[in-house]
XYZ file of C-alpha atoms in Angstrom:
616
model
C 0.000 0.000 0.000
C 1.339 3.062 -0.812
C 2.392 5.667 2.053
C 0.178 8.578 1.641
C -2.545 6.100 1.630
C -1.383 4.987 4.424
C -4.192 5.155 7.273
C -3.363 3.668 11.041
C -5.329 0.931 12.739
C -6.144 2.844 15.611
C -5.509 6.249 17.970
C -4.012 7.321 21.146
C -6.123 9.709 22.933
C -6.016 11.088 26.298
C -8.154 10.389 29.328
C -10.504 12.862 29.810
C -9.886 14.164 33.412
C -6.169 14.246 33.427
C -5.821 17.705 34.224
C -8.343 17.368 37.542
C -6.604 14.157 38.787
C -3.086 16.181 38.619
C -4.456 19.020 40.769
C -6.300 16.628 42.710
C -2.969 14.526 43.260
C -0.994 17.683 44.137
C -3.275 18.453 46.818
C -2.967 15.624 48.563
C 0.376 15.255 48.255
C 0.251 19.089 49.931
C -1.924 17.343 52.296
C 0.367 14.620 53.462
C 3.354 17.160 53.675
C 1.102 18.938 56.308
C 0.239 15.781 58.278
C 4.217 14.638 58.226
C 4.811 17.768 59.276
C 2.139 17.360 62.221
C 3.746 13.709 63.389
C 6.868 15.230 63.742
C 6.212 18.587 65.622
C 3.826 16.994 68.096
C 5.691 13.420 68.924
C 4.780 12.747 72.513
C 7.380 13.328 74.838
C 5.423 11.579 78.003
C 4.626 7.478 77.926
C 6.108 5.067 76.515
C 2.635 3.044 75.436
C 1.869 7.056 73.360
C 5.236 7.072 71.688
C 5.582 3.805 70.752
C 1.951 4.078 69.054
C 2.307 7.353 67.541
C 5.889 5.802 66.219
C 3.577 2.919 64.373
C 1.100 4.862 63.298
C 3.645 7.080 61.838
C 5.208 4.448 59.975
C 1.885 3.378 58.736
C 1.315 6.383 57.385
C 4.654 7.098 55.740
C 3.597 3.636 54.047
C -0.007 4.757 52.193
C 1.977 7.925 51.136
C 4.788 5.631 49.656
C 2.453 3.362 47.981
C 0.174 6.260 46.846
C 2.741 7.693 44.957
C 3.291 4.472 43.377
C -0.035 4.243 42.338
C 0.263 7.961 41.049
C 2.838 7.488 38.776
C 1.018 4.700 36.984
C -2.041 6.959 36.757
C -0.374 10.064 35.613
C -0.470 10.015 31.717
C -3.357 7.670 31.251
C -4.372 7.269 27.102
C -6.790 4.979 25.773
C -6.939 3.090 22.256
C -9.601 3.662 19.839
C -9.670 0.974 17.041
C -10.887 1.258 13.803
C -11.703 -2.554 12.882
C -13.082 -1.878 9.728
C -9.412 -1.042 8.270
C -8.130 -3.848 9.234
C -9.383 -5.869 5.925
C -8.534 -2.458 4.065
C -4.754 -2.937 4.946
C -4.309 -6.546 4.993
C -6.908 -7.690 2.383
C -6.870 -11.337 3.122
C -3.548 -11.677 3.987
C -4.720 -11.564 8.048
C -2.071 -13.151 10.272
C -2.879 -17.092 12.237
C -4.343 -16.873 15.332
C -3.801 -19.136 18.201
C -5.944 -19.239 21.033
C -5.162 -20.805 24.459
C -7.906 -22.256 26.651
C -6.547 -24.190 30.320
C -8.348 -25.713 32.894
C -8.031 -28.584 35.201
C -9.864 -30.457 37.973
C -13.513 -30.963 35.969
C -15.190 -30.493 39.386
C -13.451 -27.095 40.266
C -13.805 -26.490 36.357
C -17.004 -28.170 35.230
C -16.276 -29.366 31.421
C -19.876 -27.616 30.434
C -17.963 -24.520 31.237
C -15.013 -25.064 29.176
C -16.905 -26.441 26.397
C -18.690 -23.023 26.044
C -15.712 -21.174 26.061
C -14.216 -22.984 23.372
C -17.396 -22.900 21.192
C -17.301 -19.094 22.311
C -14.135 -18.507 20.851
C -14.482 -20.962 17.376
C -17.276 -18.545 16.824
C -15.484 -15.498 16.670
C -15.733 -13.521 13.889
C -12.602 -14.189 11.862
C -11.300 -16.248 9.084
C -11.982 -19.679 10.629
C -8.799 -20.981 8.427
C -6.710 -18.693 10.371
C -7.790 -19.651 13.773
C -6.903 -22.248 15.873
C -8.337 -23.476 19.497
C -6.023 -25.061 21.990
C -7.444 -26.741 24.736
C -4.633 -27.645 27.661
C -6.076 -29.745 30.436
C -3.858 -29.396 33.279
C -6.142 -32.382 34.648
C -6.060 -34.986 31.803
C -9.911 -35.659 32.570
C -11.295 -38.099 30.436
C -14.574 -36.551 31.085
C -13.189 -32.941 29.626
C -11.793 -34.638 26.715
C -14.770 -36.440 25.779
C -16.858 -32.991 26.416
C -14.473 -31.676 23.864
C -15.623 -34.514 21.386
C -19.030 -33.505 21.338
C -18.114 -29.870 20.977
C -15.943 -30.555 17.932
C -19.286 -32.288 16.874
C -21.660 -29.429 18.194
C -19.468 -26.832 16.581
C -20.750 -27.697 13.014
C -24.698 -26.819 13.971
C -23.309 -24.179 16.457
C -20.942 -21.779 14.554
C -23.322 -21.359 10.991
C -26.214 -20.475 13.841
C -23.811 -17.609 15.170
C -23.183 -16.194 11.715
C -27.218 -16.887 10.468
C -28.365 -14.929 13.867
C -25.607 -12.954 14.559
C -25.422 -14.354 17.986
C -24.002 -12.301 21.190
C -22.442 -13.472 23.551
C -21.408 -16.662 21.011
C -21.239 -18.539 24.600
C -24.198 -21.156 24.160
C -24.871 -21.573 27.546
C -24.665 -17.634 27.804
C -27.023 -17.195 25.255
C -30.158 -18.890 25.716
C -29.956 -18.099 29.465
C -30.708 -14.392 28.236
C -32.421 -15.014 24.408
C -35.798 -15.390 23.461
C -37.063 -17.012 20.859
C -37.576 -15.951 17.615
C -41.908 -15.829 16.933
C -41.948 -14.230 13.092
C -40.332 -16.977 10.980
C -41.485 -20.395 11.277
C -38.302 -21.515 9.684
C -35.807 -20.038 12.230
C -37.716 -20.845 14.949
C -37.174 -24.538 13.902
C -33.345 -23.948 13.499
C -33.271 -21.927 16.789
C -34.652 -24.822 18.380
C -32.381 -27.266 16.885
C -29.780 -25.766 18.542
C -30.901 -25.500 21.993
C -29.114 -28.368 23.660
C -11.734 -32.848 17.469
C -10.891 -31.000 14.064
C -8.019 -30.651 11.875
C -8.093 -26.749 10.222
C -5.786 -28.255 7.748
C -8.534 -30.931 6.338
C -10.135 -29.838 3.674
C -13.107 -32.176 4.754
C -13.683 -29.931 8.288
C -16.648 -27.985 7.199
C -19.753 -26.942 9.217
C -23.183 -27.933 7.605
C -23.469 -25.324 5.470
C -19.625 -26.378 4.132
C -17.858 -24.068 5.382
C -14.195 -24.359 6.784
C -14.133 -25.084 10.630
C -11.088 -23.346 12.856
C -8.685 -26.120 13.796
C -9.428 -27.168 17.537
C -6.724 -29.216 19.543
C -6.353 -31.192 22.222
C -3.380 -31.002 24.507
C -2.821 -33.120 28.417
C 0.536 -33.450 29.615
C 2.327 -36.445 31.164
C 2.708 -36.105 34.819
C 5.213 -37.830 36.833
C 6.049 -37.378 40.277
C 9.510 -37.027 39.594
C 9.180 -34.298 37.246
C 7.167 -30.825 38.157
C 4.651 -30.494 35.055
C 4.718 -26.372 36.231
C 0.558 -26.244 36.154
C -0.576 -23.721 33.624
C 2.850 -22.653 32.750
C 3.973 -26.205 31.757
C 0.637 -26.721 29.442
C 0.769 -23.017 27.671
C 4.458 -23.615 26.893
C 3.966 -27.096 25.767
C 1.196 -25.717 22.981
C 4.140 -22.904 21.966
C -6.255 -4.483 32.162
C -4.582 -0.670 32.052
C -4.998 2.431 30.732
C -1.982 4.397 32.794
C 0.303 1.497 32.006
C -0.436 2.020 28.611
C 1.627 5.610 28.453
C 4.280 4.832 30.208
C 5.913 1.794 28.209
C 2.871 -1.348 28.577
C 0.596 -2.738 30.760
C 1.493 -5.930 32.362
C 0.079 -9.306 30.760
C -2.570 -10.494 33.573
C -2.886 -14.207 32.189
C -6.181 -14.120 30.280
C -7.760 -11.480 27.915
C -4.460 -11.025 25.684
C -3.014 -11.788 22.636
C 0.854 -11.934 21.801
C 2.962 -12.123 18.951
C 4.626 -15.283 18.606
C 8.104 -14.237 18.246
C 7.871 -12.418 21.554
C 6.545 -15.269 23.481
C 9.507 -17.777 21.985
C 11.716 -14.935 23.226
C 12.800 -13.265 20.000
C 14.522 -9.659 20.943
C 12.492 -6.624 19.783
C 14.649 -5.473 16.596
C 13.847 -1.594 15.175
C 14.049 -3.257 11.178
C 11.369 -5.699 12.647
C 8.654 -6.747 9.752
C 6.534 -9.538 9.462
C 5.550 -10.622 6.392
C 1.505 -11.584 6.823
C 1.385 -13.744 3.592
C 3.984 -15.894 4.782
C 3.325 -16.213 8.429
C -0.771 -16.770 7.765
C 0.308 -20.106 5.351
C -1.357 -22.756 7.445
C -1.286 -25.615 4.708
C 0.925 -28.549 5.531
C 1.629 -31.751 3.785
C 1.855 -33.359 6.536
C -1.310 -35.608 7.751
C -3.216 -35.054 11.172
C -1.869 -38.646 12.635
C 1.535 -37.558 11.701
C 1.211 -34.091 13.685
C -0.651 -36.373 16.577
C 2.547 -38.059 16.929
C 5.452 -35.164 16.896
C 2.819 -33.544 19.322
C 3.207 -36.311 21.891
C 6.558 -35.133 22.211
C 5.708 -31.948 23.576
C 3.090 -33.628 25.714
C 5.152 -35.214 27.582
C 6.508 -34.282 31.381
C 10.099 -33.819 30.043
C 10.034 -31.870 26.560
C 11.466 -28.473 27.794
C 14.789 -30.246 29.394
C 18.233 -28.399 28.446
C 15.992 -26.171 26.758
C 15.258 -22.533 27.261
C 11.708 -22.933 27.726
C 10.544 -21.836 31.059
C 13.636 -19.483 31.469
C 14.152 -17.190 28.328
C 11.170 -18.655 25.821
C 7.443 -18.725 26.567
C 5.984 -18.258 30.352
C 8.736 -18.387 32.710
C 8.472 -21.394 35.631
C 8.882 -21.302 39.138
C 6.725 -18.689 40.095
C 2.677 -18.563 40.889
C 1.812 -15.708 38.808
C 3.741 -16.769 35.703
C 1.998 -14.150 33.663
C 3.259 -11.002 35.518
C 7.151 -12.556 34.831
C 6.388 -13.475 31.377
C 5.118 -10.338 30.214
C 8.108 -8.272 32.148
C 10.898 -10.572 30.684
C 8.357 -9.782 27.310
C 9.152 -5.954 27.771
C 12.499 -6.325 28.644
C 13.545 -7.700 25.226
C 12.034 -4.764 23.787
C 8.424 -5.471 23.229
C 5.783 -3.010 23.935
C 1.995 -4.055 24.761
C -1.107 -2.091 24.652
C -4.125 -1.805 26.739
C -7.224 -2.147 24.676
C -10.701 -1.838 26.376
C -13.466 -1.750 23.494
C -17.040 -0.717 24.062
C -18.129 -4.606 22.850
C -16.472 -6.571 26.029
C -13.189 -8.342 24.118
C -13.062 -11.309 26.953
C -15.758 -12.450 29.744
C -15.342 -14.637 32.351
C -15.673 -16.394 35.646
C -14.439 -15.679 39.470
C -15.155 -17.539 42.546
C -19.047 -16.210 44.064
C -17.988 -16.749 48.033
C -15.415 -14.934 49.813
C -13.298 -18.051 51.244
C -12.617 -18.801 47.610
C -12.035 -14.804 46.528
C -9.553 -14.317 49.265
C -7.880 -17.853 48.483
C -7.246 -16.377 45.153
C -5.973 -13.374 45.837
C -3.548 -14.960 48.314
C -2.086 -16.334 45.657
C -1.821 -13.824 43.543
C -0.221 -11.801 46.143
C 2.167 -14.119 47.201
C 3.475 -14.795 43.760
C 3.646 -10.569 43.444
C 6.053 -10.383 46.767
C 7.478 -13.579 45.142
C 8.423 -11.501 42.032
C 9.844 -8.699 43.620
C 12.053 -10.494 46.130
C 13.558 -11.870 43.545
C 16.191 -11.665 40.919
C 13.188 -10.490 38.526
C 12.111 -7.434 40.843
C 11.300 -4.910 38.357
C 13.255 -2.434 39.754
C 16.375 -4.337 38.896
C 15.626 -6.426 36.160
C 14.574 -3.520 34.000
C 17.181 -1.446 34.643
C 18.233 -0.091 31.181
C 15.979 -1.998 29.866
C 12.053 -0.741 30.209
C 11.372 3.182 31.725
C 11.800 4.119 35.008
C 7.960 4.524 35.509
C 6.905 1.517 33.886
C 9.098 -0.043 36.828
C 7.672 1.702 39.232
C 4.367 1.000 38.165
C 4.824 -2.797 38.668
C 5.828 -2.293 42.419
C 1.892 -1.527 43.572
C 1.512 -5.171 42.148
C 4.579 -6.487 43.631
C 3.974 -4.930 47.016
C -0.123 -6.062 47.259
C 0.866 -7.963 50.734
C 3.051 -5.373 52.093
C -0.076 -3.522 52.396
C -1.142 -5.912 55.435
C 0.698 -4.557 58.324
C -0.131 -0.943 58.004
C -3.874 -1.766 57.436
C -3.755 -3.897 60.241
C -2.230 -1.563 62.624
C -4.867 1.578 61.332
C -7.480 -1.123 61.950
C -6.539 -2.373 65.410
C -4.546 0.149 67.353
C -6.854 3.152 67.016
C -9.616 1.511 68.231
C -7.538 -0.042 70.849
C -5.958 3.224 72.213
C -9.414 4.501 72.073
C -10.453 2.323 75.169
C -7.074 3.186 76.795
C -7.347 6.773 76.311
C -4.414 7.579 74.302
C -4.977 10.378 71.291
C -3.418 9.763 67.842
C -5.010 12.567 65.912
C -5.473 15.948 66.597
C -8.374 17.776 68.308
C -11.311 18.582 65.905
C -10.738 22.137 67.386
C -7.099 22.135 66.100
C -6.429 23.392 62.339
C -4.034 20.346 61.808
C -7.828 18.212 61.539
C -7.915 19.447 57.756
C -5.040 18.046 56.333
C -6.338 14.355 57.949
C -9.944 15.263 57.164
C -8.909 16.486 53.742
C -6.239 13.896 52.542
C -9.122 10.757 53.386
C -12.147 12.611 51.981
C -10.909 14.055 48.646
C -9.132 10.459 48.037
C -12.177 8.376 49.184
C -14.697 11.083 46.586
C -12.296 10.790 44.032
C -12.438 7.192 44.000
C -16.323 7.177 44.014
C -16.243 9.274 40.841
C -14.072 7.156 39.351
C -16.628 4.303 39.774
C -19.003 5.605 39.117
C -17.601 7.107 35.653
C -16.787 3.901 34.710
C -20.295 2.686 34.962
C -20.694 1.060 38.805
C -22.766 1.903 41.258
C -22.775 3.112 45.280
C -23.775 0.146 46.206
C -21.193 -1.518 44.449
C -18.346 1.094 45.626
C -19.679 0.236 48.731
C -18.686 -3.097 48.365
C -15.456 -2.484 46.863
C -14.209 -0.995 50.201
C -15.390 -3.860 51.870
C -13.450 -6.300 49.955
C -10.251 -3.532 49.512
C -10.318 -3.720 53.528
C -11.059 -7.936 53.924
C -8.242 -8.591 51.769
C -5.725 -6.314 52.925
C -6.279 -7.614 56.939
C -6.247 -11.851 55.607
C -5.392 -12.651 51.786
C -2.853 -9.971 52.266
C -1.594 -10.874 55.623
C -0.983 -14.845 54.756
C 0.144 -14.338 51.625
C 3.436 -12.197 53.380
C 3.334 -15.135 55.776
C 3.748 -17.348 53.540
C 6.473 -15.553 51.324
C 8.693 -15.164 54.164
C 8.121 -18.856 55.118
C 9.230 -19.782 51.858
C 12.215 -17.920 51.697
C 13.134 -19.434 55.189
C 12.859 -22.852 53.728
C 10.183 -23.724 55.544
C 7.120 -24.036 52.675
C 7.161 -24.655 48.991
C 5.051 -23.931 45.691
C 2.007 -24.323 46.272
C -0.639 -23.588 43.287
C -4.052 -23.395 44.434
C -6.841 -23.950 41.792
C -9.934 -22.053 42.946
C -13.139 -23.431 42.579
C -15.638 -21.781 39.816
C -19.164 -23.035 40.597
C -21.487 -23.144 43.591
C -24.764 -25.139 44.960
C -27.741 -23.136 43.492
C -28.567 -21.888 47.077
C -25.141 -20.237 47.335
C -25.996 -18.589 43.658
C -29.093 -16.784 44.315
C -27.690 -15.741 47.765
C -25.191 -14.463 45.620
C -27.329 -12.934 43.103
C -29.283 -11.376 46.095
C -25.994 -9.231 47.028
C -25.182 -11.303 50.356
C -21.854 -12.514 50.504
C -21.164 -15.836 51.235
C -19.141 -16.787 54.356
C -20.173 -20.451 55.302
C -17.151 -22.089 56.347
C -14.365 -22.026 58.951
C -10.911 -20.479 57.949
C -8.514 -18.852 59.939
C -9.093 -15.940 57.813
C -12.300 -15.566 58.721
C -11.249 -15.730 62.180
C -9.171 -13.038 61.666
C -11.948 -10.728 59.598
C -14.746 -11.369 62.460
C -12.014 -10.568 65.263
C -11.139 -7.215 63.857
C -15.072 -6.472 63.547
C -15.776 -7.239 66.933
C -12.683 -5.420 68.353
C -14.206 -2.195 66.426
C -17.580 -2.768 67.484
C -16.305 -2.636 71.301
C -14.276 0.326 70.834
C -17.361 2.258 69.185
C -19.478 1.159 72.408
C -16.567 2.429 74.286
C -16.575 5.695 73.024
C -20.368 5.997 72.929
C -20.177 5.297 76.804
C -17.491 8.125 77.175
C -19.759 10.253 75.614
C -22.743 9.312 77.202
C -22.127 8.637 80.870
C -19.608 11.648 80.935
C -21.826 14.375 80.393
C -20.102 16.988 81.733
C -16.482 16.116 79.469
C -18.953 14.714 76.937
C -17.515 18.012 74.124
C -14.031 17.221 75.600
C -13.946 13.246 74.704
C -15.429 14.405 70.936
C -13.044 17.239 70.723
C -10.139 14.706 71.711
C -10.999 11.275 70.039
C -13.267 12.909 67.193
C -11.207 11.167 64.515
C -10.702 8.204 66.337
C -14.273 7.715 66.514
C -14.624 8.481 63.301
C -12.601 5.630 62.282
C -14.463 3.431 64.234
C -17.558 4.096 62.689
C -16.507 3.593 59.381
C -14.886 0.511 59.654
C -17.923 -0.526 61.580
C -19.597 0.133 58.855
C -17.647 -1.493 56.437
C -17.678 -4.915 58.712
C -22.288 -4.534 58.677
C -22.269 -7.751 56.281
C -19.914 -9.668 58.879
C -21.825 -8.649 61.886
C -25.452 -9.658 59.251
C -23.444 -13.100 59.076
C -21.986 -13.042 62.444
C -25.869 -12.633 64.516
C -28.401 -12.232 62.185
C -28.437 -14.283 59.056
C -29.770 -18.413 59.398
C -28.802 -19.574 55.914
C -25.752 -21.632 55.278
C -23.954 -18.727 53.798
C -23.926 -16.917 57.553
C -20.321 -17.237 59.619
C -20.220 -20.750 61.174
C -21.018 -20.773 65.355
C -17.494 -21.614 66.386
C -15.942 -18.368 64.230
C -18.473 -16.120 65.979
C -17.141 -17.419 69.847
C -13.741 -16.943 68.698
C -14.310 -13.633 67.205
C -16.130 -12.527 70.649
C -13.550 -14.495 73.276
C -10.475 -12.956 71.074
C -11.914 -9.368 70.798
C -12.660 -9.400 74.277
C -9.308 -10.747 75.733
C -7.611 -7.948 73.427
C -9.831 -5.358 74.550
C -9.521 -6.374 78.876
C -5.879 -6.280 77.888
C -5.637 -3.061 76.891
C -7.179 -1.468 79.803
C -5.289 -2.724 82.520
């Protein structure tokens, strides 16, 4: 195509807001200046129990600036991508490059194979070439059950994808759509089709047609050889065998989160970015081979099996690197550090849906692991910080570290959630007097970052409610997922735990689902975490009593105690508010989704023993 015809495939425009976040961030950084200033002038010089908690708190704070600013950075050139998918023929013709989609699972119970099998079908449906796409199913699990599912896809796939195109089906899920469709009343004849619906190929075969003879994608499937002696690597292992982020974006790439992406394949076999880099479409989109589908059955058994990447580069330089939980965050960084860019692209039309655990046990259990394969990464020889030294931008470095440092957040949420309340019922003052002008710094700093935040969510479409909620599980997380998974990092590094890749589970009894679609969150089990979680929510529920009987029985110092503790109190409330859907669970609710009886008498005996030893 000639270059003055030239026309791109998409633009780079700016977030709208930029300019109010910048003056919004510089006055809170004024803010915190203020309140450092205010911890330093007025350290307390009497009692050692005040120093040593104004010290903590102190450090505390320092640590939401330092991680604020992280956050900042990240956030401070935000762009977004508009394509223009209707060019994309225009430039390539039909000269569009192969496509290879990846699809894991594992256990069939924690994964049902109905599940999978839509997302496969999902995917074959797509609307692209079907010659240039190909479906790779890796079961981590090598469930006879799953692979059998995926024999009746395969089968299902020839009624299902010619209904997709004749209806123009969305989503192209089946089980997704006719939970939401209704059916068609004008035309006798597609109502017949419609209902005839309602319920392994080889590309290269010129015999893989649909019914109405057209050319199927090519859909494969891979499970590898497991031996105890050799560590398969879970999902890492399986992808390699078959080989979200708008302020990321600006500043070099966002980070490759596991699911929802594509790559190019020479950057995932660990080619080296070059500047003269070209690919040439016509050759790369060839998918013909001579070769026959029992011949490729056997050279793939090779790379099925538990020892094909030995004295090879795979799992170190090439494809997702091994050895740590969150494999994708380390991929995609070793990705940018040979030169690579990525791009964060968000269309209107949701690109990728899919499915996260519907009780909390399992949503913390997740994000446990997640957290403790961040701290993993960053006490490591990969930290970001080091390992892209010279190699990716400063900020783009710095904007991996809010990942990497997830768990870190524990201990200073944990000591603004306990100590306060604590030194409440001992009388000790850690903020200043709501007749003092150092209150507005404090009051300003957590209001103007909290109403920020609401805009923000609600811009983006959510709701109050849901913001609500958001806090709720932004506070839960950070005082147990958090907390264990910097336990268990440090344990690991002592020698004393290894690897351990929990698979969460994806469905639920049908009780648990409408409690879920009725907004109540689902507790039901015993966990240490949620030991911890109901602890913290009595041990704020005493120390608002506490204060309310300050203020009530001492009538005559009542303005005193408010003047004095006003921000403590504060605090107290609003974390008791937060913690209303563990007390619901705790005392009120008599479905199995409410907090089993022997979490609520530890909750009360622990809260109570902390409390008693406070004041005295």
């Amino acid at each position: 195509m000639a270059k003055s015809n030239y026309v791109p495939l998409f633009e780079t425009k700016q977030v709208k807001g930029r300019l109010l976040f910048r003056c919004i961030a510089a006055s809170i950084f004024l803010g915190i200046c203020f309140i450092v200033m205010y911890r330093v002038m007025f350290f307390p010089v009497g009692g050692k129990a005040e120093r040593w908690t104004w010290i903590g708190l102190f450090l505390s704070e320092l640590w939401f600036c330092f991680y604020w600013f992280l956050t900042t950075v990240s956030r401070w050139n935000s762009v977004y991508r508009l394509p223009y998918i209707q060019r994309l023929s225009q430039r390539f013709e039909k000269e569009l490059p192969g496509i290879d989609i990846f699809v894991c699972t594992t256990d069939p119970l924690i994964k049902p194979p109905s599940m999978v099998v839509n997302t496969v079908l999902s995917v074959m449906a797509y609307d692209y070439p079907p010659e240039k796409l190909s479906i790779y199913l890796s079961d981590d699990g090598g469930s006879d059950l799953t692979f059998y599912a995926m024999l009746e896809a395969a089968n299902f796939s020839k009624t299902w994808l010619p209904f997709c195109k004749k209806f123009r089906v969305e989503p192209t899920s089946p089980e997704a759509y006719f939970r939401t469709a209704s059916e068609p009343l004008s035309d006798a004849v597609n109502v017949k089709d419609w209902l005839s619906v309602k319920i392994l190929i080889d590309g290269r075969d010129s015999n893989a047609v649909d019914i109405e003879g057209n050319p199927l994608p090519t859909l494969v499937y891979l499970a590898r050889e497991k031996r105890p002696q050799h560590h398969h690597h879970f999902k890492a292992g399986s992808m390699n065998a078959l080989l979200e982020l708008h302020g990321l974006d600006a500043i070099g790439g966002p980070c490759y989160n596991g699911s929802g992406c594509f790559h190019r394949r020479e950057a995932l076999c660990g080619k080296k970015y070059e500047k003269n880099y070209k690919v040439d479409w016509k050759k790369v989109s060839d998918t013909k081979a001579d070769e026959s589908a029992s011949f490729l059955e056997e050279t793939c058994k090779v790379l099925a099996s538990c020892t094909f990447e030995h004295n090879t580069t795979w799992g170190k330089e090439m494809g997702l690197i091994y050895g740590f939980l969150v494999e994708d965050i380390i991929t995609g960084l070793n990705i940018q550090c040979k030169g690579w860019k990525s791009m964060y692209l968000s269309p209107e039309r949701d690109g990728f849906l899919g499915v996260a655990p519907i009780t909390l046990l399992q949503t913390l259990v997740q994000h446990k692991r997640w957290m403790d394969g961040h701290l993993q990464v960053f006490l490591s020889r990969y930290c970001p910080l080091l390992y892209g030294y010279k190699k990716i931008p400063l900020k783009l470095r710095l904007a991996y570290c809010p990942y990497n440092l997830w768990a870190a957040n524990c201990l200073a949420t944990l000591y603004i959630v306990v100590v306060p309340c604590l030194c409440l019922l001992k009388g000790i003052s850690l903020f200043p007097k709501i007749s003092s002008p150092w209150v507005f710094p404090f009051a300003y700093v957590a209001f103007v970052h909290r109403a920020y935040s609401l805009n923000e969510f609600l811009w983006c479409g959510g709701t109050f409610r849901g913001w609500c909620n958001d806090q709720r599980m932004w506070l839960f997380n950070r005082t147990t997922a958090y907390f264990f998974a910097l336990f268990e990092t440090i344990l690991k590094l002592l020698g004393y735990s290894q690897l351990n890749f929990v698979v969460t589970a994806k469905v639920a009894d049908k009780e648990a689902l409408k409690r879920y679609d009725g907004e109540l969150i689902e507790f039901g089990a015993t966990s240490p975490m949620f030991d911890i979680l109901a602890t913290l929510a009595m041990l704020n529920l005493f120390g608002t009593f506490g204060a309310l009987k300050k203020v009530i029985l001492d009538v005559d110092e009542d303005l005193q105690v408010l003047n004095k503790f006003g921000l403590q109190i504060l605090l107290c409330f609003v974390l008791v508010t937060i913690n209303l859907p563990v007390y619901q669970a705790l005392f009120f609710r008599n479905d199995n989704g409410k907090m089993p009886s022997s979490v609520t008498y530890k909750s009360i005996i622990f809260a109570m023993l902390a409390c008693t030893a406070t004041m005295y």
